[in-house]
Amino acid sequence: MPKLYVYQKKGEDYSIPLKKDRISIGRSADNDINILDPFCSGKHAYIYPSEEGWAVRDNASKNGTFLNGKKIKAEVELKKGDEVLVGSTRIVFDKEIPTHVEMTEAPSSSANVNTIMQVEEVLTKSEIDTTIKGSLAPVDLEKVRTEHRAFSIMSEVSKALLLHQPISELLDNIMDLICTHLPMDRGVLMLKEGNPAQFIPKVIRVNDKNLKDQKILVSQSIINMAVDKNSSILTSDAMADTRFKAMESIIKFNIHSAMCVPLWNNREIIGIIHSISTS
């Protein structure tokens, strides 16, 4: 029996077996999937049996229903692994996501990080020029250099791959490349989708097998800074960085370094690659 896997922006994830003739989705309390989201209509969408299996239909909602990143205008057949986005809630058809990503914390006031590079600079420079603030011991300096090399790899991915091939064909290849070359514990590739636009996880990689069952708590502060400044961000010691050291996600998961690189299609930021390391 197929199931719907429901991933909320906040709260526990859960699943629903498809036993009924119709599953209703919306903000009203009498829905089968009740979504407490101001961008969700009272009776937002329906999932129901079709000739080929199961289908989804938007119910003339104000902000629309999205299937795999595209707004639907009529009934659409569902395939295993299809992702329905209603407000900020993701509903995956008959496929569980093993590692869930959650955005946490509101943006904070600006302060210095180790490296900020404008996306336009990434597209024109072959090397990354960095200014390391403060005095670093030789061991610390080598650590920063290593992380800057990794940062360069992520920047090259953003520059070279996204500009030449359809993004749907690249996501897994991009994360495989990054996972192979970056000293990271976990990485997430997210694309901007929905109404209002938000970053939705598309590909997740976990290098440390001990972390596979943990929820990935992505720092909203780092992502906001990358998007607001249209820049790639590197912090080599997030626990000590004055911008991030008090943030919940940095403290709770003992994040020592984080990188966030916008994905740019030559017109706008369409997504981000975010990697974190706890060692």
Phi, psi and omega in degrees: 000127179294158179229158168253129177256121188253122181241107182272156177296321176225142182108176183282145173282154178205171179230155179229121174288141183275082180259329186280167177288333181206136176254122179264144183231130178169184185279335181295145186294339183273006177284153175293322173243102183270119183246113180273082186216125181297341180268006180252135179281165182302310173240090194276314186202166179226145171239130189207163179295146177227179180298328183261353181155263179223150182223162177237145179217134174285145182254053181053041181288159183292317186256359174086164176242136185244136177241116182052041174090354182245136180290131181265146181242350180210184177298135179229132177292143180261139174243156181307127179092353177298144183243119177262130180247119177237111188062238178251012181260130179260132179237113185256130184276112170058029176209120180279139175270116188294325180237119184264145179250134178231131174278139181223151175072149177274161178297151180242179180292153185285149175204176187282148170235177185292316183217134170229123178231127178298143179303321179299325178291321179300324183283347183243340182262142177271341179228159181260123174267129184232151173242115180265117186272137179088174182263134183238139174290160181307318181296317179296320181297318179295323178297316180296319179299319178299316181290328177293325176296320177295320178300322179296321178298315180296320179296320179295324176298313180300322184283308193278318190279314187292339184273353189237347182221158175300136187296331181297334181272350190256339194303308180295320180296320179299311183290328175296318178298313181294316182298325181288324190255347183261141174279069185237157174269321181215148178216148181225133170255124183236141177246150180278122183215168170085179178220107005289156182297138179211161181273121183248126179298133179243320180224134181235137174230134178234112181281326182269112184298337179288347182255002187297329182268359180271143173292137178272113180263105184271134182286114178296328181298315181293318179295315179301320181295318180296318182286314183298323181266000182052047190222158170273140187239135172228127168236120186274348175214081185296330180294330182261344183296130185296335179285321191249350193296337181265000187282144185303313185292325180294317183286311187299321184253013172054046183283120179265323178220150180212143175231141178222117183240122177292146172262124193239131181254024180080359176231320185202167175282123182251354180181184177216155168248125184235123177235147181226152177225138179254007182239000000 
